[in-house]
Short mmCIF file of C-alpha atoms in Angstrom, two decimals:
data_model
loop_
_atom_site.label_atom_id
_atom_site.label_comp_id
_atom_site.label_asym_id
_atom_site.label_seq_id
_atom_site.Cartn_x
_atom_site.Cartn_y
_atom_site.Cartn_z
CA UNK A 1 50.80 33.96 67.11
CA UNK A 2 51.53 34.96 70.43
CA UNK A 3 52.08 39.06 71.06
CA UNK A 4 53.52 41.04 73.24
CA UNK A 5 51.41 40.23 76.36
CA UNK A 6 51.97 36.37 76.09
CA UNK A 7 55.73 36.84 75.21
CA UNK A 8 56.05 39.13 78.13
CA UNK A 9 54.73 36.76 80.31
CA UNK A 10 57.12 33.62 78.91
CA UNK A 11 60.07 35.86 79.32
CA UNK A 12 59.37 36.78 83.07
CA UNK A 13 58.53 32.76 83.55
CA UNK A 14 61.88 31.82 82.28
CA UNK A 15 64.00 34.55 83.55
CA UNK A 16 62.27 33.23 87.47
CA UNK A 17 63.10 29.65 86.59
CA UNK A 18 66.26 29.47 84.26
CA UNK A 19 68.33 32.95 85.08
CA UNK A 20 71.46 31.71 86.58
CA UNK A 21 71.64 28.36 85.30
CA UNK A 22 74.30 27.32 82.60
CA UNK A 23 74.26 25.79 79.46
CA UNK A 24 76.07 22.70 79.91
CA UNK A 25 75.24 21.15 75.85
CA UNK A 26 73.04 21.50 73.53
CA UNK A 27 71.39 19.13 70.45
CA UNK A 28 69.15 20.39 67.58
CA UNK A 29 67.10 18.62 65.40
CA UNK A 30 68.09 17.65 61.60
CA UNK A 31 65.37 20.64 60.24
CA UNK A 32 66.49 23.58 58.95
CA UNK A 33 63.26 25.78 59.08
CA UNK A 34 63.39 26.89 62.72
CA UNK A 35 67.19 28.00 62.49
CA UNK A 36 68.13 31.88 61.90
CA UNK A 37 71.49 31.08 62.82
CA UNK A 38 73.74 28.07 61.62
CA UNK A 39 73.08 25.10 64.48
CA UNK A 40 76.63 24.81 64.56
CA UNK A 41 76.98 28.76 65.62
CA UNK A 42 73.83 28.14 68.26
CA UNK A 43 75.36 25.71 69.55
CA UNK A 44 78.79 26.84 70.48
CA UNK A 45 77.56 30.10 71.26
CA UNK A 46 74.82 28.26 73.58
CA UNK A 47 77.44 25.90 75.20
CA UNK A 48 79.49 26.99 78.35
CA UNK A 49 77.17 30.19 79.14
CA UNK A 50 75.19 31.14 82.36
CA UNK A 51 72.17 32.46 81.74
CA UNK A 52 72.20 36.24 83.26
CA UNK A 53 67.98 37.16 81.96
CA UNK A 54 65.95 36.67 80.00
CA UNK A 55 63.41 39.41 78.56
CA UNK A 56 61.20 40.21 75.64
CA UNK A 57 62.40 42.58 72.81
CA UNK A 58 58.89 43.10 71.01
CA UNK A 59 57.75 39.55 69.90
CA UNK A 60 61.26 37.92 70.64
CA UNK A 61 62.89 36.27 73.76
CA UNK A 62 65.98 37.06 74.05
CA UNK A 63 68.40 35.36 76.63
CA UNK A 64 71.23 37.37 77.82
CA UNK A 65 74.40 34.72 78.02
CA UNK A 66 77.99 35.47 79.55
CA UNK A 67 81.25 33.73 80.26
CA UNK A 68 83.91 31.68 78.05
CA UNK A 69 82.72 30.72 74.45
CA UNK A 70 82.67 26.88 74.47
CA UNK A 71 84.21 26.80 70.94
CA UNK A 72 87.52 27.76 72.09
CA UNK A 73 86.97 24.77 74.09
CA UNK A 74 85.56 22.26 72.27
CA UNK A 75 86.04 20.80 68.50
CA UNK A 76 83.25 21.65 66.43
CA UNK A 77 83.22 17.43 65.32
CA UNK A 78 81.74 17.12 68.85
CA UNK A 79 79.53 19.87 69.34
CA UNK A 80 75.75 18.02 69.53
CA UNK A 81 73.87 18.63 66.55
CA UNK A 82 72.12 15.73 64.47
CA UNK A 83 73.25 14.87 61.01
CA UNK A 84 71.40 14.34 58.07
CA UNK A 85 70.38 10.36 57.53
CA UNK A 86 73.70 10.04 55.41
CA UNK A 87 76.19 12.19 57.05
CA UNK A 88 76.87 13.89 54.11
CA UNK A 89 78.26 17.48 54.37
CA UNK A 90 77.02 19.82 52.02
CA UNK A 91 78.41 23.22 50.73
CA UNK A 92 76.58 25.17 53.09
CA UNK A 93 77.39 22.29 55.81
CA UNK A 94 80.89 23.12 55.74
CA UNK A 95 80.41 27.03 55.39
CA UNK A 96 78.44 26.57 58.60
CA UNK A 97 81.56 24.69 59.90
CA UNK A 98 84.04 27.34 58.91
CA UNK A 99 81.62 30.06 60.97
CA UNK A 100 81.96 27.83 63.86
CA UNK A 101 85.55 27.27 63.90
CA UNK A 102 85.82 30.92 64.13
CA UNK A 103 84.76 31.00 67.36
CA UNK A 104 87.26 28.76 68.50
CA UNK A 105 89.82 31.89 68.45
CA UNK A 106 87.77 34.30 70.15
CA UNK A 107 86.41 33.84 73.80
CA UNK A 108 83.27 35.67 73.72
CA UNK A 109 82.37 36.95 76.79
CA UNK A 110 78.57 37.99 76.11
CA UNK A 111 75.93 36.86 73.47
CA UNK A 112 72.16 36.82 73.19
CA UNK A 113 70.03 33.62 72.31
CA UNK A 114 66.86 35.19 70.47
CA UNK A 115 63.79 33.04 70.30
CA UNK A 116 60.41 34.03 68.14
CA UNK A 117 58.08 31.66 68.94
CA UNK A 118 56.17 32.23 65.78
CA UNK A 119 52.47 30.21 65.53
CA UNK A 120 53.11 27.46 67.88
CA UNK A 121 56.39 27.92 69.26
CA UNK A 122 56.74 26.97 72.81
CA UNK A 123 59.44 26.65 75.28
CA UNK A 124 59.72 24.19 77.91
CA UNK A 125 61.46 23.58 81.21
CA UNK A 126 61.57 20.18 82.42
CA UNK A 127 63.06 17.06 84.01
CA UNK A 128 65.39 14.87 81.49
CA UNK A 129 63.37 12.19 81.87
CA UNK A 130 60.14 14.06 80.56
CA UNK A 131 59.29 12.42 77.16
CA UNK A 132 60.22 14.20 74.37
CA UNK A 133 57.59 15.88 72.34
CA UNK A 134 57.48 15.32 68.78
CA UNK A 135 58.61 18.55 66.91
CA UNK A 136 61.15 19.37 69.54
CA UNK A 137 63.92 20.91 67.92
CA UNK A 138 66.08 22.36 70.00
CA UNK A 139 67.54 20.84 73.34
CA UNK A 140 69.55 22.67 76.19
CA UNK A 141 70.93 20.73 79.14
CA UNK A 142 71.07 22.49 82.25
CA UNK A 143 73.58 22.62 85.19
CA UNK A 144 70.65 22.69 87.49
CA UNK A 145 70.22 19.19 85.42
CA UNK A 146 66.94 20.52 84.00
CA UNK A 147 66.52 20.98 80.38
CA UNK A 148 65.17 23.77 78.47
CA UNK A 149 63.20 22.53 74.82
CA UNK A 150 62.29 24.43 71.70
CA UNK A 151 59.18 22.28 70.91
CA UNK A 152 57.56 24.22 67.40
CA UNK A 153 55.03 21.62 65.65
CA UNK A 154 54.68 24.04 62.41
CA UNK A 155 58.24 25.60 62.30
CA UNK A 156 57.33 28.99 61.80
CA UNK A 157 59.10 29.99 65.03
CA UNK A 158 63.24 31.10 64.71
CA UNK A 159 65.94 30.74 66.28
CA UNK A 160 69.08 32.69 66.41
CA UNK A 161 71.77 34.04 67.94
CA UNK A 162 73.75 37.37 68.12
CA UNK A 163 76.86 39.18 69.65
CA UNK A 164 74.71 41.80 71.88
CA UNK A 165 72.46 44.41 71.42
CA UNK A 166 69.06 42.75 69.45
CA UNK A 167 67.31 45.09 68.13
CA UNK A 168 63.89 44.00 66.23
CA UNK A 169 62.98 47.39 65.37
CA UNK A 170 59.82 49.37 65.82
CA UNK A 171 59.48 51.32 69.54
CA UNK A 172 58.14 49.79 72.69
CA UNK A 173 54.72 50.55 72.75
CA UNK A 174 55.06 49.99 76.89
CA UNK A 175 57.44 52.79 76.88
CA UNK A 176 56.92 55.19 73.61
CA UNK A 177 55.69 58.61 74.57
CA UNK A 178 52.39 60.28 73.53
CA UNK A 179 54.22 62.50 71.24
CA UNK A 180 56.11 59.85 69.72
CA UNK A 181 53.27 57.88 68.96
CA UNK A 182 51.33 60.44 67.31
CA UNK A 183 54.12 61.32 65.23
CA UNK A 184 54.57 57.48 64.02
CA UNK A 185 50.67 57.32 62.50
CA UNK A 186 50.15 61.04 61.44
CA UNK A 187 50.12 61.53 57.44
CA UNK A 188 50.24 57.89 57.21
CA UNK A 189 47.46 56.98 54.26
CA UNK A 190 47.41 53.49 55.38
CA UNK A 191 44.24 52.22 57.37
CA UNK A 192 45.14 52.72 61.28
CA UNK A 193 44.91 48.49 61.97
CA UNK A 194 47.84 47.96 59.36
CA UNK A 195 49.68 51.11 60.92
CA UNK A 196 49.24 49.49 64.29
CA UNK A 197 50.67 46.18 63.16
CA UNK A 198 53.36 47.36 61.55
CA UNK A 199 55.97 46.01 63.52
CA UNK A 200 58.88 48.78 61.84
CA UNK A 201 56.56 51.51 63.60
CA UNK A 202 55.57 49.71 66.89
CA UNK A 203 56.83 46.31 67.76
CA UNK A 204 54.86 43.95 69.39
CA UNK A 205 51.43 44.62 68.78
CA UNK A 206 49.21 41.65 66.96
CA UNK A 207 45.82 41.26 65.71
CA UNK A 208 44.03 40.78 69.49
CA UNK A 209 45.37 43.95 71.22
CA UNK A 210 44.96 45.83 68.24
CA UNK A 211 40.90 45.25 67.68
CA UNK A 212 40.96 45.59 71.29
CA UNK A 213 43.32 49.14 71.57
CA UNK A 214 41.26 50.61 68.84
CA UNK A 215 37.80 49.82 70.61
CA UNK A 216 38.53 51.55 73.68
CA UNK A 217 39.88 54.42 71.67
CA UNK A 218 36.81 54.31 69.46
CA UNK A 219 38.13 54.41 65.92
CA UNK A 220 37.30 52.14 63.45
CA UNK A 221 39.99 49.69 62.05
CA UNK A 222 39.97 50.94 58.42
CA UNK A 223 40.09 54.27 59.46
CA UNK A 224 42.99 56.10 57.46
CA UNK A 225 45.50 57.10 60.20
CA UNK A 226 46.26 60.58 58.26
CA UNK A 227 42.47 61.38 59.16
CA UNK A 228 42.76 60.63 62.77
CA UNK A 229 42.38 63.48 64.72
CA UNK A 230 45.71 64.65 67.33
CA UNK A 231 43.27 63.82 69.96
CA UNK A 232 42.08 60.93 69.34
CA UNK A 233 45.65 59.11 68.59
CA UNK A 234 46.01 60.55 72.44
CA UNK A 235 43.32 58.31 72.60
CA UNK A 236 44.58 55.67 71.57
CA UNK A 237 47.95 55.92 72.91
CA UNK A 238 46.74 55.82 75.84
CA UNK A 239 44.23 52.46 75.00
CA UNK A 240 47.01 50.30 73.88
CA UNK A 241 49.27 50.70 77.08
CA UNK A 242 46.38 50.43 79.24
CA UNK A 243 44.78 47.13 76.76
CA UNK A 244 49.10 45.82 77.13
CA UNK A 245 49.25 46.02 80.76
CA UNK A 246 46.07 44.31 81.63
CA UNK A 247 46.74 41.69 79.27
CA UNK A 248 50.62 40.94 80.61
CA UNK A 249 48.58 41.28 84.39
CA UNK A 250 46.30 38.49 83.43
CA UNK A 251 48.77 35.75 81.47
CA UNK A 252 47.67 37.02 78.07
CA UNK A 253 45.11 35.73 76.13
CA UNK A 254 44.79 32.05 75.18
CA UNK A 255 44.08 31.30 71.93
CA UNK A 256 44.46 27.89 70.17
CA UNK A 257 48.22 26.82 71.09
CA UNK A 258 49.32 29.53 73.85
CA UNK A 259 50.41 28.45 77.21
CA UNK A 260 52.99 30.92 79.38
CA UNK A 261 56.41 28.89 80.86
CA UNK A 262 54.45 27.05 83.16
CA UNK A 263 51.99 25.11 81.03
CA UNK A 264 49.26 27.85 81.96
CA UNK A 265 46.92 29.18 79.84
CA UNK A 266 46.14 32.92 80.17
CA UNK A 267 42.78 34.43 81.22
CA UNK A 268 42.56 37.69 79.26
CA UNK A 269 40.63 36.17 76.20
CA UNK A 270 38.04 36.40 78.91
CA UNK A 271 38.20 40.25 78.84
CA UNK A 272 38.15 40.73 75.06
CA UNK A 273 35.16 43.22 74.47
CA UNK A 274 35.84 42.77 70.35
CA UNK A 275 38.36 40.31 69.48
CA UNK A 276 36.35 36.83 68.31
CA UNK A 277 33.24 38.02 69.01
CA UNK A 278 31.64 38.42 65.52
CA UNK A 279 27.79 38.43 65.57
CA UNK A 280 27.65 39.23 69.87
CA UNK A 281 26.75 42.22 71.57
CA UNK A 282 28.85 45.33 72.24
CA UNK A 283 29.53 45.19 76.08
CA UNK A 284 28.84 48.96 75.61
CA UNK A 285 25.78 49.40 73.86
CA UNK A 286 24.46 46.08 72.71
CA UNK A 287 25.21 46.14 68.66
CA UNK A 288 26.49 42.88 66.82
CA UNK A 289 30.28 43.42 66.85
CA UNK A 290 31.44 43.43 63.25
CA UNK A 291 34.62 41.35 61.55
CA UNK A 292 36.03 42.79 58.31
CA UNK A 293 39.17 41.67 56.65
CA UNK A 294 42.11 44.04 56.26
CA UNK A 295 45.47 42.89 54.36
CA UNK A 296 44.04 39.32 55.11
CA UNK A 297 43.85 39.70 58.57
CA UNK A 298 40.68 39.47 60.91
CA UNK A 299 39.80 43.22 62.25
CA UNK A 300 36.78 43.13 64.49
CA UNK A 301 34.63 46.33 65.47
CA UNK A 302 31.31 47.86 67.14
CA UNK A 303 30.34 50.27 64.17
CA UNK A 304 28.02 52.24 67.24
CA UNK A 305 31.36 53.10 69.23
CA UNK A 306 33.81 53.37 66.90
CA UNK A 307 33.96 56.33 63.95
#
């Protein structure tokens, strides 16, 4: 799943190539798993609106719309959004219709479009004449006459939309202070790698960055984070900004499906001194790194450097 470094680095991609343009129409797909939101309600809130940024709200892209909302414009009959096989409406099918028709008497002058790419989510700017990859779900045309596609082969990615002010919880680890971040893990009985990835404390962080935070800080992963010391949460602190920026500086790190706005793969996997690298050498003193599983996730550790 793609973390903070990689989404960072799709956001700043789009925002270069699509900030400014305007959502001219949209189709989505038949399936329901990708959608958050009601397609209907993506799609009128999509429809009509320039495209002032996009950025990265811990693992989500969110794209920060303005101007008229297209469904005081347009009937929601015509809005583009694929049936099922039959055409038949369900209950929730006309609920979804009702939400839509609201917008019709309001002209909404702001919205967000948030994106979580989830395990193979990707997002894709390209000519209208590109083929269409299968598991492409989601469809924007562009004034530029680009298009922008929600390709997501195993549908755990989500999309949704929202009035203003997303807020996925969690701080920004790129911005949270020392003192704040101590205060988030101390007392906590809860091993410090489950603490890290709790995205209600600090949002953002995945597996990679933090095997690869809590090796430079030298604590072990199942470490309890009430019996980390003031200092060494300092420490760490200071490891996961430093692990975040290098990362974002280098594309991220590829692994299996990850490729930035571009189509390019990043190079920090090449930098991991822990992450993957069960059985090889510390870079820093030569012992097998070690993999342990915590809450069912991979954690991955030198047991020389880290106490």
């Amino acid at each position: 799943m793609p973390e903070l470094p990689e989404v960072e680095t799709i956001a700043r991609g789009l925002d270069t190539r699509v900030a400014g343009d305007t959502v001219e129409s949209v189709w989505i797909g038949s399936r329901k798993q990708p959608l958050k939101s009601p397609a209907v309600i993506i799609a009128a809130t999509l429809e009509g609106k320039r495209i002032v940024r996009v950025h990265r709200a811990g693992k989500h892209i969110v794209f920060d719309l303005e101007g008229e909302s297209r469904g005081s414009q347009t009937p929601v009959s015509q809005t583009r959004v694929s049936q099922t096989k039959k055409g038949k409406r369900k209950r929730e099918d006309r609920r979804q219709a009702r939400q839509a028709a609201s917008l019709q008497t309001s002209d909404v002058q702001t919205a967000q479009w948030i994106v979580h790419l989830g395990m193979t989510g990707r997002l894709v700017v390209c000519d209208p004449a590109a083929e269409i990859a299968k598991h492409t779900h989601l469809i924007a045309k562009l004034a530029s006459g680009r298009e922008l596609r929600f390709i997501d082969p195993r549908m755990f990615g989500k999309l949704s939309v929202h009035a203003g002010g997303f807020d996925p919880g969690g701080v920004e680890p790129l911005e949270v202070s020392e003192e704040r971040f101590v205060a988030l893990f101390r007392g906590r009985k809860t091993p410090i790698k489950s603490a890290l990835l709790n995205q209600k404390l600090l949002r953002g962080v995945g597996n990679i960055y933090a095997d690869e935070s809590l090796f430079r800080a030298g604590i072990r992963p199942r470490r309890r984070a009430a019996a980390i010391t003031r200092q060494h949460l300092g420490k760490l602190h200071r490891a996961v900004r430093e692990v975040l920026r290098e990362a974002i500086a280098l594309g991220g790190s590829s692994i299996s499906d990850y490729v930035d706005a571009d189509g390019e793969e990043g190079f920090f996997q090449l930098q991991h001194r822990v992450y993957g690298r069960e059985g090889e050498p510390c870079p820093v003193c030569g012992t097998a790194i070690r993999r342990v599983v915590l809450a069912g996730r991979s954690s991955h550790y030198c047991a020389k450097c880290q106490k």
